XYZ file of C-alpha atoms in Angstrom:
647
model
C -16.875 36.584 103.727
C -12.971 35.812 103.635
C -13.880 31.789 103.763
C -16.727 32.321 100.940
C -14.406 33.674 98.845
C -11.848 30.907 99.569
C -14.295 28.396 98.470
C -14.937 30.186 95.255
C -11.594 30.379 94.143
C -10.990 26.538 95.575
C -14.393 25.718 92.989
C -12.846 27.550 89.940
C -9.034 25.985 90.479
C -11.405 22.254 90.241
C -13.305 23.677 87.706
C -10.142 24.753 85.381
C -8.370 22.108 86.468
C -11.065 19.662 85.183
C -11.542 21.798 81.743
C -7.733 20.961 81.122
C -8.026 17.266 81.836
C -10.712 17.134 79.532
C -8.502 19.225 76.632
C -5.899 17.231 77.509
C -8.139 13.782 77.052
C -9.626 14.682 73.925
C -6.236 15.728 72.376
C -5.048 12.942 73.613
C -7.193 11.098 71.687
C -6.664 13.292 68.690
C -3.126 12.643 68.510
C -3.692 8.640 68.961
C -6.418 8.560 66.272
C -4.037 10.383 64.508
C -1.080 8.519 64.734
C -3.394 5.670 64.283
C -4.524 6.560 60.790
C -0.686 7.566 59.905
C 0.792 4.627 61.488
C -1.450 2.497 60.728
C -4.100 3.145 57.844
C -2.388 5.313 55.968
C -1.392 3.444 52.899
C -5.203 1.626 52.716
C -6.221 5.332 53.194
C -3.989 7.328 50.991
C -5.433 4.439 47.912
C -8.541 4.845 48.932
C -8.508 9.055 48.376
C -6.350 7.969 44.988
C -9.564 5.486 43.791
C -11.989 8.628 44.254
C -9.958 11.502 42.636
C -7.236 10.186 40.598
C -8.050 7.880 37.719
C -5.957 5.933 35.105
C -6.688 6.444 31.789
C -5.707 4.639 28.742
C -4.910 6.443 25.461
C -3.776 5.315 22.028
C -1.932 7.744 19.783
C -2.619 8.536 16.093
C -1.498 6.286 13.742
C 1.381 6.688 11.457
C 1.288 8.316 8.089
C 1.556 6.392 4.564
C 4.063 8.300 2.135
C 4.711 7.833 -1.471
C 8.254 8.729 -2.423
C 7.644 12.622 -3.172
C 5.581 12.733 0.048
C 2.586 12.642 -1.162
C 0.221 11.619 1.148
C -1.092 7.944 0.729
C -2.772 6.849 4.155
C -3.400 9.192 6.952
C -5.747 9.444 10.133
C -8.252 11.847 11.509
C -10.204 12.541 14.539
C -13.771 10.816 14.646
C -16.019 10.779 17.997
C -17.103 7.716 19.889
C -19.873 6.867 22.254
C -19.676 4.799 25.095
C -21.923 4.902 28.769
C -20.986 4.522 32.407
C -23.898 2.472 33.074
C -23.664 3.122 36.784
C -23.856 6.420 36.386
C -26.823 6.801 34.354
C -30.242 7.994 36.077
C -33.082 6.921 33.805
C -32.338 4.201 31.737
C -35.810 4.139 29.882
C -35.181 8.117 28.999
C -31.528 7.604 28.151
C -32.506 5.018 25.842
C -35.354 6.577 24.119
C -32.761 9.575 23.232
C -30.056 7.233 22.414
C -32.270 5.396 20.047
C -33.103 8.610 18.253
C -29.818 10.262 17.614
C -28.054 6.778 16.895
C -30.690 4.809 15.195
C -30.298 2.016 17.619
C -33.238 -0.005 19.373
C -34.513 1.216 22.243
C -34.277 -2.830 23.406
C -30.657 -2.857 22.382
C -29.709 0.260 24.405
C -31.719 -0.776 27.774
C -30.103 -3.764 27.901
C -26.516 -2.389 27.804
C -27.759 0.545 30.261
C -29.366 -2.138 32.553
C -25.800 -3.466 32.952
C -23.569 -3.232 36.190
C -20.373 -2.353 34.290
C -18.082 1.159 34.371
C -17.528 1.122 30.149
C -19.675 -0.314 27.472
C -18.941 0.741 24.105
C -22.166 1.921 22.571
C -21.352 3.422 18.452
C -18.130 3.624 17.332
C -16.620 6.866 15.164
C -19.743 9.073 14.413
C -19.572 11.780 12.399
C -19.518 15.669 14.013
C -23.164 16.165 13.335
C -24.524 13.115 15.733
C -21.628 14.040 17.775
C -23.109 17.058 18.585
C -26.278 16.066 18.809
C -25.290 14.218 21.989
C -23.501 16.695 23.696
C -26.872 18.709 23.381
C -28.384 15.907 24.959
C -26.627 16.019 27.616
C -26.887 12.318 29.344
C -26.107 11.407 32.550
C -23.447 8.611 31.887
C -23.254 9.003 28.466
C -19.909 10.182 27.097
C -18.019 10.952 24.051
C -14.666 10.302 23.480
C -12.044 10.591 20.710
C -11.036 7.771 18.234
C -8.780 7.718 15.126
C -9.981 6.852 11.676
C -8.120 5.769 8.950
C -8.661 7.895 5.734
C -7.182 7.108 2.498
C -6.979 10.293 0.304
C -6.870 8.725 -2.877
C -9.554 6.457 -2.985
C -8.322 3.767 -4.969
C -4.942 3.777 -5.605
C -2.846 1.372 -4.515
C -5.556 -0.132 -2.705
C -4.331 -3.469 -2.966
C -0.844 -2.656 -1.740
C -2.001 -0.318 0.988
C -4.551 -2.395 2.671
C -6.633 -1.488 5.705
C -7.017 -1.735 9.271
C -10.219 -2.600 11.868
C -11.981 0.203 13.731
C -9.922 -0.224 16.637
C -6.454 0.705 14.835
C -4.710 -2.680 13.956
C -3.587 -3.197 10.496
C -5.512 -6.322 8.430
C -4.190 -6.196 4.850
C -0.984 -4.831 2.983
C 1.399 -2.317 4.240
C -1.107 -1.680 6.712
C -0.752 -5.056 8.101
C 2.876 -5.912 7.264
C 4.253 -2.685 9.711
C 1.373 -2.723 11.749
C 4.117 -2.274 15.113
C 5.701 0.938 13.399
C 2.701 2.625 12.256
C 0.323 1.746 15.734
C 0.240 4.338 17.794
C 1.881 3.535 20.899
C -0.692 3.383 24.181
C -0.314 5.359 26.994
C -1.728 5.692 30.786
C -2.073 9.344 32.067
C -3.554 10.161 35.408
C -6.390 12.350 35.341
C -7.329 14.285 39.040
C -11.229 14.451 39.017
C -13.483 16.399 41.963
C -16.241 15.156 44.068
C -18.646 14.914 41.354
C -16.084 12.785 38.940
C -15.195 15.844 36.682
C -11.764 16.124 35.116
C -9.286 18.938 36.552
C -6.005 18.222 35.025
C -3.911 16.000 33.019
C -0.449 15.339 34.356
C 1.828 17.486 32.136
C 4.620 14.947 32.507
C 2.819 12.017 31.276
C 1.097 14.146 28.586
C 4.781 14.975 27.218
C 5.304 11.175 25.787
C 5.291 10.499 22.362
C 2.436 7.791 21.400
C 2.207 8.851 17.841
C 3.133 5.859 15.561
C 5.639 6.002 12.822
C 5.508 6.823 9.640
C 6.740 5.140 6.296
C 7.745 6.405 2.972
C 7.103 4.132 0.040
C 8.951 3.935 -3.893
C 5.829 4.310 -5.264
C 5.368 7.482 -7.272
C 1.577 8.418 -6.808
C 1.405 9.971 -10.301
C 2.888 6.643 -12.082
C 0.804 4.734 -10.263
C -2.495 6.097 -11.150
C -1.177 6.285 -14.828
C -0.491 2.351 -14.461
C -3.549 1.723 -12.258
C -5.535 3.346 -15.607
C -4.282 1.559 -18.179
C -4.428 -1.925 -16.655
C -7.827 -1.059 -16.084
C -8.606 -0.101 -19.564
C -6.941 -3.051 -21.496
C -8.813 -5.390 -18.477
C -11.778 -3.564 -19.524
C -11.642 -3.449 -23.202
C -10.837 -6.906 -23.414
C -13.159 -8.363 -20.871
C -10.447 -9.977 -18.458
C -11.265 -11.312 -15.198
C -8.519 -9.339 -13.181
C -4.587 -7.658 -14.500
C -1.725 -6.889 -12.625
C 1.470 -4.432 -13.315
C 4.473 -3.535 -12.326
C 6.615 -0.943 -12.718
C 10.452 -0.318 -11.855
C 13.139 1.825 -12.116
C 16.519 -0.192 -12.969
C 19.168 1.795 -11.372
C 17.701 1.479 -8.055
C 15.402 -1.843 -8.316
C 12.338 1.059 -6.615
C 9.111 0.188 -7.343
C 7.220 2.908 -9.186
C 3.976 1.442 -9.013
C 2.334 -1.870 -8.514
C -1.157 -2.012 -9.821
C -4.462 -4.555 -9.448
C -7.424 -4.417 -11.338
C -10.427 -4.934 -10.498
C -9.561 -1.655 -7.845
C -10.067 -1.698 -4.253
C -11.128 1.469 -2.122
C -9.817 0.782 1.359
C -11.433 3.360 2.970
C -15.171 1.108 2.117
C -13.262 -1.715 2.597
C -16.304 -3.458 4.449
C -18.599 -3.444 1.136
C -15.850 -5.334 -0.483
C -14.879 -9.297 -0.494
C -11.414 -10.488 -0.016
C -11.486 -11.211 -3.540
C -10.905 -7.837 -4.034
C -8.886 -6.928 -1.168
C -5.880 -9.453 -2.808
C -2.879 -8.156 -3.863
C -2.598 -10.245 -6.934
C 0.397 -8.616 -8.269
C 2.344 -10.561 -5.427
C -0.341 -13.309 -4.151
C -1.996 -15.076 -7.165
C 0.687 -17.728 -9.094
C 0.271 -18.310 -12.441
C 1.966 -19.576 -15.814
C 3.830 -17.065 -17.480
C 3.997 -18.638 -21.007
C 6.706 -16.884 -23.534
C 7.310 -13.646 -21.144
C 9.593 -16.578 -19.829
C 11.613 -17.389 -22.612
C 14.243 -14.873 -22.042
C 15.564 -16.494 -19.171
C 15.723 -20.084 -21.249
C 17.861 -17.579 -24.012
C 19.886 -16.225 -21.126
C 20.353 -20.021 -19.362
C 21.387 -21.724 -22.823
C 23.734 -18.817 -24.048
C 25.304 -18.873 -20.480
C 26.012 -22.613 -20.734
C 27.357 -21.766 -23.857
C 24.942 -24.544 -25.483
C 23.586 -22.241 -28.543
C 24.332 -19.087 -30.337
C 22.342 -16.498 -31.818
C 22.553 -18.061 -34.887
C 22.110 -21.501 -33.651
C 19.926 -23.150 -36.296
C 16.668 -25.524 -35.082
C 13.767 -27.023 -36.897
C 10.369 -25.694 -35.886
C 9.079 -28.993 -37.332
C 6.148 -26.089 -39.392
C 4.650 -25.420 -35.962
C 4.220 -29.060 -34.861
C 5.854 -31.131 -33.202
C 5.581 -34.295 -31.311
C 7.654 -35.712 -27.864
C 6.748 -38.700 -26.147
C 3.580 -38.853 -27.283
C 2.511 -35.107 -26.609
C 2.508 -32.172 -29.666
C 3.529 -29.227 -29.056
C 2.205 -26.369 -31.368
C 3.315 -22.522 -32.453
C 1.045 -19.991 -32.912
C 2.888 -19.163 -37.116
C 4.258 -22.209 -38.969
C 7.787 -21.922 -38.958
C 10.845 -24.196 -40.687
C 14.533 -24.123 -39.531
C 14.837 -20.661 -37.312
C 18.120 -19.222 -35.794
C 18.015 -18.834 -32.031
C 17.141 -14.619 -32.164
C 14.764 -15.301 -34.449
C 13.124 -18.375 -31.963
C 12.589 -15.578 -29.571
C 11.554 -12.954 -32.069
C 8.746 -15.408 -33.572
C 7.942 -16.783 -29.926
C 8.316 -20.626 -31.400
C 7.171 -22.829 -28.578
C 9.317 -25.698 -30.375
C 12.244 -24.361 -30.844
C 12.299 -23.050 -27.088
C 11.335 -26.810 -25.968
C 14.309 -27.908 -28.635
C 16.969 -25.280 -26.469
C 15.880 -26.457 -23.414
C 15.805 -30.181 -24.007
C 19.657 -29.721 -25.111
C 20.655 -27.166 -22.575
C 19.256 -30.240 -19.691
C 17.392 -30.220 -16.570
C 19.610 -29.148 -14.270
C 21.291 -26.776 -15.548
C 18.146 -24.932 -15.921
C 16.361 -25.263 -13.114
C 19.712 -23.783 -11.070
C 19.557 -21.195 -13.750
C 16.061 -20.413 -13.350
C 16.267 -20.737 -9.251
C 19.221 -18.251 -9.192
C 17.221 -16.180 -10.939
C 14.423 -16.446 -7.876
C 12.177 -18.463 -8.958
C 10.739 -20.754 -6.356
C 11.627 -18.512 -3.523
C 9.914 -15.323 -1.735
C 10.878 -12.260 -3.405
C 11.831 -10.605 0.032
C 9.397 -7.821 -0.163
C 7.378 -6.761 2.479
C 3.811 -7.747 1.087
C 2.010 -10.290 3.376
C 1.942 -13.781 2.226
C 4.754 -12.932 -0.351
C 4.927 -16.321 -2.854
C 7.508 -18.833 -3.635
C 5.930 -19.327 -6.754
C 5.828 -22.970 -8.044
C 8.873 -24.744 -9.161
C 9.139 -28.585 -8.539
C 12.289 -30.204 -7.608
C 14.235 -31.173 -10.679
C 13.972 -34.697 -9.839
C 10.764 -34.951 -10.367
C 10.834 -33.283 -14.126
C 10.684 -35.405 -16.897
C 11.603 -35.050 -20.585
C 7.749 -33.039 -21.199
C 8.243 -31.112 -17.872
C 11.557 -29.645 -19.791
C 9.876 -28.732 -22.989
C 6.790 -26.839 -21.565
C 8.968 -25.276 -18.667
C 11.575 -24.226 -21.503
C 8.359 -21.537 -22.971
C 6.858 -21.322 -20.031
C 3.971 -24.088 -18.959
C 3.925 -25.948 -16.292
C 5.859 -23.731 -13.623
C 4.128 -21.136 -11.830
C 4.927 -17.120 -10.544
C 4.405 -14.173 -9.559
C 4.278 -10.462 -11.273
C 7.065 -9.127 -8.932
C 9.057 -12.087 -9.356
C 8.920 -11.516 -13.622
C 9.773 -7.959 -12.451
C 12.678 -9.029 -10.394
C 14.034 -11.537 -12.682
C 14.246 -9.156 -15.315
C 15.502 -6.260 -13.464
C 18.793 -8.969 -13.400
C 19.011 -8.699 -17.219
C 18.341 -5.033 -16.983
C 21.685 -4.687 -14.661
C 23.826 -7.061 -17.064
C 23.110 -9.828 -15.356
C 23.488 -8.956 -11.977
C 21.133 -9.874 -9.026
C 19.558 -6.335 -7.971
C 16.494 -6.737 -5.145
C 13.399 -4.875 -5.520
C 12.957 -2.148 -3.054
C 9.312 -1.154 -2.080
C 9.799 1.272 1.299
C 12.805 3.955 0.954
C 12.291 4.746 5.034
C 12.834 2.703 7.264
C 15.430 1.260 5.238
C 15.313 -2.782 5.441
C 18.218 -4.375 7.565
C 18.642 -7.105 5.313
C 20.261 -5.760 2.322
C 20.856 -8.540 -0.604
C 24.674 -8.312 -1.339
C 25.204 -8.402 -5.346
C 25.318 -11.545 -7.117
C 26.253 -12.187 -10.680
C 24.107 -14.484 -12.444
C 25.524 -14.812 -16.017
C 27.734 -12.533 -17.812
C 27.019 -9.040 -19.050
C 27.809 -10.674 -22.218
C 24.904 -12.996 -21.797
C 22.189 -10.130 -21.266
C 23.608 -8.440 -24.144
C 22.739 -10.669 -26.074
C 19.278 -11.398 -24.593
C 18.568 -7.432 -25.051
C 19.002 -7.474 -28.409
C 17.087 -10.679 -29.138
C 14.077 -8.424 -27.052
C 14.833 -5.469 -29.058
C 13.912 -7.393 -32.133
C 10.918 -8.653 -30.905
C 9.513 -5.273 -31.036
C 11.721 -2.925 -33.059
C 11.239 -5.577 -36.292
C 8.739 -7.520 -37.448
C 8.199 -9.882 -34.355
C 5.621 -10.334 -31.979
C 5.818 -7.206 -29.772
C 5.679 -4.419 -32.779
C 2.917 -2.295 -31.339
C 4.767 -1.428 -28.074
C 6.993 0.564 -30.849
C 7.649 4.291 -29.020
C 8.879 6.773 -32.252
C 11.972 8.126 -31.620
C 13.244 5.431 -29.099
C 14.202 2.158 -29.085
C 11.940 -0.940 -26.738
C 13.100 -4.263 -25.763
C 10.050 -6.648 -24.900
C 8.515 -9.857 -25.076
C 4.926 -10.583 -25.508
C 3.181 -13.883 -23.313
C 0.063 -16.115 -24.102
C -0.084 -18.892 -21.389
C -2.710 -21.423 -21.598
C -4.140 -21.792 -18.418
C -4.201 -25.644 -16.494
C -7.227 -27.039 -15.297
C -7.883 -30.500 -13.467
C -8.225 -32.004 -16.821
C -4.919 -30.457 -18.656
C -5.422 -27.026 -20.495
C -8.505 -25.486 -21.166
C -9.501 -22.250 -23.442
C -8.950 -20.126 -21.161
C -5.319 -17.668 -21.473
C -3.024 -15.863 -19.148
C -2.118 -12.669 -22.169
C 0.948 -10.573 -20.940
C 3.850 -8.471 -21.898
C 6.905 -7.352 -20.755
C 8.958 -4.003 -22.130
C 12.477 -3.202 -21.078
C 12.842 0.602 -21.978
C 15.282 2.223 -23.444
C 16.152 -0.752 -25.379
C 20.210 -0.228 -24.648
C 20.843 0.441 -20.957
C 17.136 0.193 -19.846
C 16.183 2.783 -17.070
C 12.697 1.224 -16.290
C 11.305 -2.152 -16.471
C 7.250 -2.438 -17.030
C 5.397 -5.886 -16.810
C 1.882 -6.436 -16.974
C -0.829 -9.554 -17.524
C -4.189 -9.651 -17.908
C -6.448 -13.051 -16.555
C -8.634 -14.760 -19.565
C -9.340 -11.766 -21.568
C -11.971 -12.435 -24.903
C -12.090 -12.830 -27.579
C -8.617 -11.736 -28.549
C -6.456 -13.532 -25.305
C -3.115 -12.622 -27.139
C -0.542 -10.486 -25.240
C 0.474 -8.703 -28.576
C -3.029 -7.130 -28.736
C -4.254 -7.131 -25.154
C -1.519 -5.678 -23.200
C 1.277 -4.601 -25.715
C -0.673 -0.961 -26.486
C -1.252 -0.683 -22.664
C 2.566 -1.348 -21.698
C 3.841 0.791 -24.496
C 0.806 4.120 -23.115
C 2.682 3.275 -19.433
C 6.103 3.363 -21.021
C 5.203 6.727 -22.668
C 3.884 8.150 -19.638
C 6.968 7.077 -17.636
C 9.757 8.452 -20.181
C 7.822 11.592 -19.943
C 6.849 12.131 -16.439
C 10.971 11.507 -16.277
C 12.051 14.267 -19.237
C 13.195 11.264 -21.185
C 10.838 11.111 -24.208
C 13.366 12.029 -27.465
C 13.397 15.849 -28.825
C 12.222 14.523 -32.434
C 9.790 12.234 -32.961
C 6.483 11.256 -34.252
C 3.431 12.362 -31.894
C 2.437 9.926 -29.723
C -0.471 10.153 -26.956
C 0.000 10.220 -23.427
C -2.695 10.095 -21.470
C -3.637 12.713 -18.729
C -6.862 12.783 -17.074
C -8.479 10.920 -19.948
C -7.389 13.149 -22.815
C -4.366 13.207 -25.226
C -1.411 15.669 -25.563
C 1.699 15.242 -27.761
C 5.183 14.329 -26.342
C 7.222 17.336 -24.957
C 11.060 18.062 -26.179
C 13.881 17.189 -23.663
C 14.792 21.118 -23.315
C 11.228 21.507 -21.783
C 11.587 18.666 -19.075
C 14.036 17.908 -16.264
C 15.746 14.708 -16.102
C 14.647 13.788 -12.945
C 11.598 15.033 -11.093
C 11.770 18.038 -9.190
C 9.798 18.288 -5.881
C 8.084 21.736 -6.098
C 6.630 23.027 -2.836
C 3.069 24.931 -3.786
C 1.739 27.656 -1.154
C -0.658 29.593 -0.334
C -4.766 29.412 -1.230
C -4.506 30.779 -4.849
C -3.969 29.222 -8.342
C -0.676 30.334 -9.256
C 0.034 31.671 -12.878
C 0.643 28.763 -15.167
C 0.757 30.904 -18.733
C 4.469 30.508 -20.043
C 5.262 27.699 -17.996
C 6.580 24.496 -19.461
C 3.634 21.906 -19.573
C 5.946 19.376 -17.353
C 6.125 22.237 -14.758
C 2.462 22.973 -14.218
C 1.431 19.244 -14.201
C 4.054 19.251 -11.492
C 2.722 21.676 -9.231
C -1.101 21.122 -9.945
C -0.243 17.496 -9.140
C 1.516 18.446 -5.565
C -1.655 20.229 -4.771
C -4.057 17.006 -5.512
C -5.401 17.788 -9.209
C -4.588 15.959 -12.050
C -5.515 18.463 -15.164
C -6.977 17.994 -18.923
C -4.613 18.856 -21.510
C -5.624 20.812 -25.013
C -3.736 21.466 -27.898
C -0.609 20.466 -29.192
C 2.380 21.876 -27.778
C 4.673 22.559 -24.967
C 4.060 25.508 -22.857
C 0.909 26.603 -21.573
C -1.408 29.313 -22.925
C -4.375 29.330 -20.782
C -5.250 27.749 -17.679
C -9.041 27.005 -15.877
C -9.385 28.048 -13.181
C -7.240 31.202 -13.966
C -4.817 32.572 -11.786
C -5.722 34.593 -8.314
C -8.687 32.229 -8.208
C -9.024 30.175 -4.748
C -7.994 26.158 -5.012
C -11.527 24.438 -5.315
C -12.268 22.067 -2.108
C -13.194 19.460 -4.457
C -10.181 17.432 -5.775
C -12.256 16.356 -8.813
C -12.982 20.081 -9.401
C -12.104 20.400 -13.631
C -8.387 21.855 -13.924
C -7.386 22.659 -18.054
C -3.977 23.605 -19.492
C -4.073 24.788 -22.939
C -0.946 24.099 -24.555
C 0.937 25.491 -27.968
């Protein structure tokens, strides 16, 4: 009995005794496949686990916004959804792309080719809108996915097309402003890691990478959105009334050189930007180079008066409009006999102009006229910004002198007419134009006197007679104020010399004495009347109007004179009425405020802020009635009808 029970307990000590050699062996083993994984395979391991829940994703923030220079909004961006497939992920590919095919309108073909493909992303429509958007979430694919893109939306439609320009689907500026700060207004790209389960669905975005700022920058332009449309309108009108192949115009406010507006016609709406040519897309205000005819002759007054070769009253014969040099005539619209120099500019005589320059000499006026800018960039920042074309003064002969001295046979831009006469604006000093207010440029032009104050004095007045008496430019007359100007028919070149075909422009400088704003517009070949004293003249002087009262500048008595607004006429408004200088006017809330009793200049003000540009009725100065009346909800639509009646 006592040895049985020896041999038991002898068994069970073997028995335990194995049991904890065997623990002992497998945690051995646990601890050295352990250590082995640690020691060894972590790092392949620990990427490994990363590849299967953590994923890198790429994002690129909204674009910047598009300002004008009372923050008005000119280009902005909105949320539009994409589609794209994991092709690896989808089950059926015959099913997928029968559903596909039906909500996107692509071939079935199409899509089971892409889905047949061993890729992880393959784009398959681009920006849909929130109804076929839906439509696929319904669906519900297996490796079909939306995602969210940025579209570029222009709220204005048209204006300023041309200057604005566009950019592709995937964000990148192609034309204009768009293009020319394309690296401050891209949104910036950034990688975020996502944590995804088992099944590949999202848990969390890191907070920390979420927290950078990929938003691109936005810039603030000059350009007043109200003064442009008003511009933008009546370029179009004289370009339409008078059957012109394209116009251009400029506006610009002298004591700062701003911009107010820069027009093109025919328009461009970048937001369809695909249905129209590049033709369209050009900015021809600073792109297309032309001959500027007698808008130039200022600058030959200016040149000759600086070199102290004439006087006002510095008598030459206009031969009775013809007139013959080496073998060429040149000819004047009116026959004219011996002319002082004012009156050379006042009557536009192409031969006495040729007579000034041929004594004032090629050189000193082609340093005159490249001081001025000519032949160089303006400095703006409009892609493919023009020299112009001015040929090296070598190469001008006695003929080259004559037509260059009224305006043939050298070639620019509508900016750089702007600029140039923005110097005789600021008595003669060099002033560059300025198109963006923010960011600032960092290479400011220091001030540069051309000629003397004296000098543009004296060119002023010459302009002021041009309109204010009996010359050329009489219907840009404004009752009540005074207009500098100078009127333009260039005949343009062809391969076999000049043709039929006209460049008709005109220039105003207004107020005559100490001009505040400088407006310059041409129209392209218009018919049958190509003359810039009847084709553009009426539509600088309605721009000039517009301008002195958008500003609270028109004079307390005078004559009435139309301004346009929305297509309909209303008489000037007295200075007591308007501000001096346009007041930004913050509008709330989602009702029409009351507009009875307000000054007119008021109400267009703050019905302009909120997007609507009203009809005027009446005669008068403060508003009696307004549609939609007060209380009443803004309308959705922007071209919903707004009226002011005024008394």
């Amino acid at each position: 009995m006592a040895k049985r029970k020896k041999e038991s307990l002898k068994a069970s000590r073997t028995k335990l005794l194995f049991v904890m050699f065997l623990f002992a062996l497998v945690w051995t083993g646990l601890l050295g496949r352990a250590a082995w994984l640690q020691l060894f395979k972590g790092a392949d391991l620990s990427r490994m686990v990363s590849r299967q829940h953590l994923a890198a994703e790429l994002e690129r923030g909204e674009r910047g916004s598009i300002y004008d220079r009372n923050g008005n909004l000119l280009a902005t961006s909105v949320e539009a959804s994409s589609v794209y497939i994991r092709p690896v992920k989808v089950t059926d590919v015959g099913g997928t792309a029968y559903k596909l095919s039906k909500i996107l309108g692509i071939s079935q073909e199409k899509l089971r080719k892409k889905l047949s493909r061993k890729s992880n992303f393959i784009w398959i429509k681009r920006q849909i809108n929130d109804r076929v958007a839906q439509k696929i979430k319904q669906a519900d694919l297996p490796g079909v996915y939306l995602t969210t893109e940025y579209v570029r939306l222009y709220p204005n439609n048209y204006l300023a097309g041309q200057l604005l320009g566009f950019s592709g689907i995937d964000g990148k500026g192609l034309e204009g402003l768009e293009k020319e700060f394309n690296d401050r207004l891209a949104g910036r790209k950034a990688q975020f890691v996502v944590q995804r389960d088992a099944s590949g669905r999202r848990l969390y975005l890191d907070a920390m990478g979420r927290e950078m700022d990929v938003r691109g920058k936005d810039i603030h332009l000059t350009i007043d959105s109200h003064l442009q449309s008003v511009t933008e309108n009546a370029l179009a009108e004289a370009v339409k009334k008078y059957n012109g192949k394209w116009g251009s115009a400029i506006v610009v406010e002298v004591a700062s050189g701003d911009i107010l507006a820069i027009a093109n016609c025919p328009r461009f709406n970048p937001n369809i930007f695909r249905t129209s040519s590049p033709n369209i897309w050009r900015n021809r205000a600073a792109l297309d180079v032309v001959e500027p005819g007698s808008t130039f002759k200022p600058f030959l007054m200016a040149a000759a008066l600086e070199h102290k070769v004439v006087t006002p009253e510095k008598l030459f014969d206009c031969e009775n409009g013809r007139w013959k040099i080496n073998g060429k005539y040149i000819k004047d619209t009116h026959k004219e006999g011996w002319l002082p120099v004012h009156k050379i500019l006042r009557y536009s005589s192409n031969i006495g102009c040729a007579k000034i320059g041929l004594e004032l000499g090629v050189q000193n006026y082609h340093k005159f006229i490249n001081d001025l800018g000519f032949g160089h960039k303006t400095g703006l920042p409009i892609p493919g910004d023009r020299k112009g074309l001015i040929r090296p003064a070598a190469k001008w002969n006695e003929i080259d002198l004559a037509a260059g001295s009224f305006g043939q046979g050298i070639g620019v831009t509508t900016v750089q007419m702007a600029k140039a006469y923005l110097t005789i604006a600021n008595k003669g000093v060099e002033k560059p134009l300025r198109l963006v207010q923010f960011p600032r440029s960092e290479q400011e032009e220091a001030p540069r006197r051309i000629f003397s104050a004296e000098v543009a004095e004296k060119v002023l007045s010459m302009m002021r007679e041009v309109v204010q008496d009996d010359g050329t430019g009489s219907k840009a007359r404004i009752s009540g104020t005074t207009v500098a100007g100078k009127t333009g028919t260039a005949q343009k070149a062809h391969k076999g010399g000049y043709g039929t075909e006209f460049i008709a422009s005109f220039v105003a400088l207004v107020p005559g004495y100490n001009p505040d704003y400088i407006v310059y517009m041409m129209v392209d070949d218009p018919k049958p009347n190509h003359y810039g004293s009847t084709v553009v003249a009426p539509a600088v002087k309605k721009i000039m109007t517009q301008t002195l009262a958008y500003y609270g500048k028109l004079p307390e008595h005078r004559n009435p004179t139309p301004v346009i607004a929305a297509g309909e006429n209303y008489t000037a408004m007295p200075k007591k009425a308007l501000r001096a200088t346009p007041v930004k006017i913050t509008v709330s809330g989602d009702n029409v405020p009351d507009l009875k009793g307000m000054p007119i200049r008021r109400a267009i003000e703050i019905l302009v802020q909120k997007g609507f540009v009203p009809k005027l009725k009446g005669q008068g100065m403060t508003v009696t009635k307004q549609l939609p009346a007060a209380g009443n909800k803004w309308p959705e639509d922007k071209k919903a009808e707004m009226v002011l009646w005024v008394s």
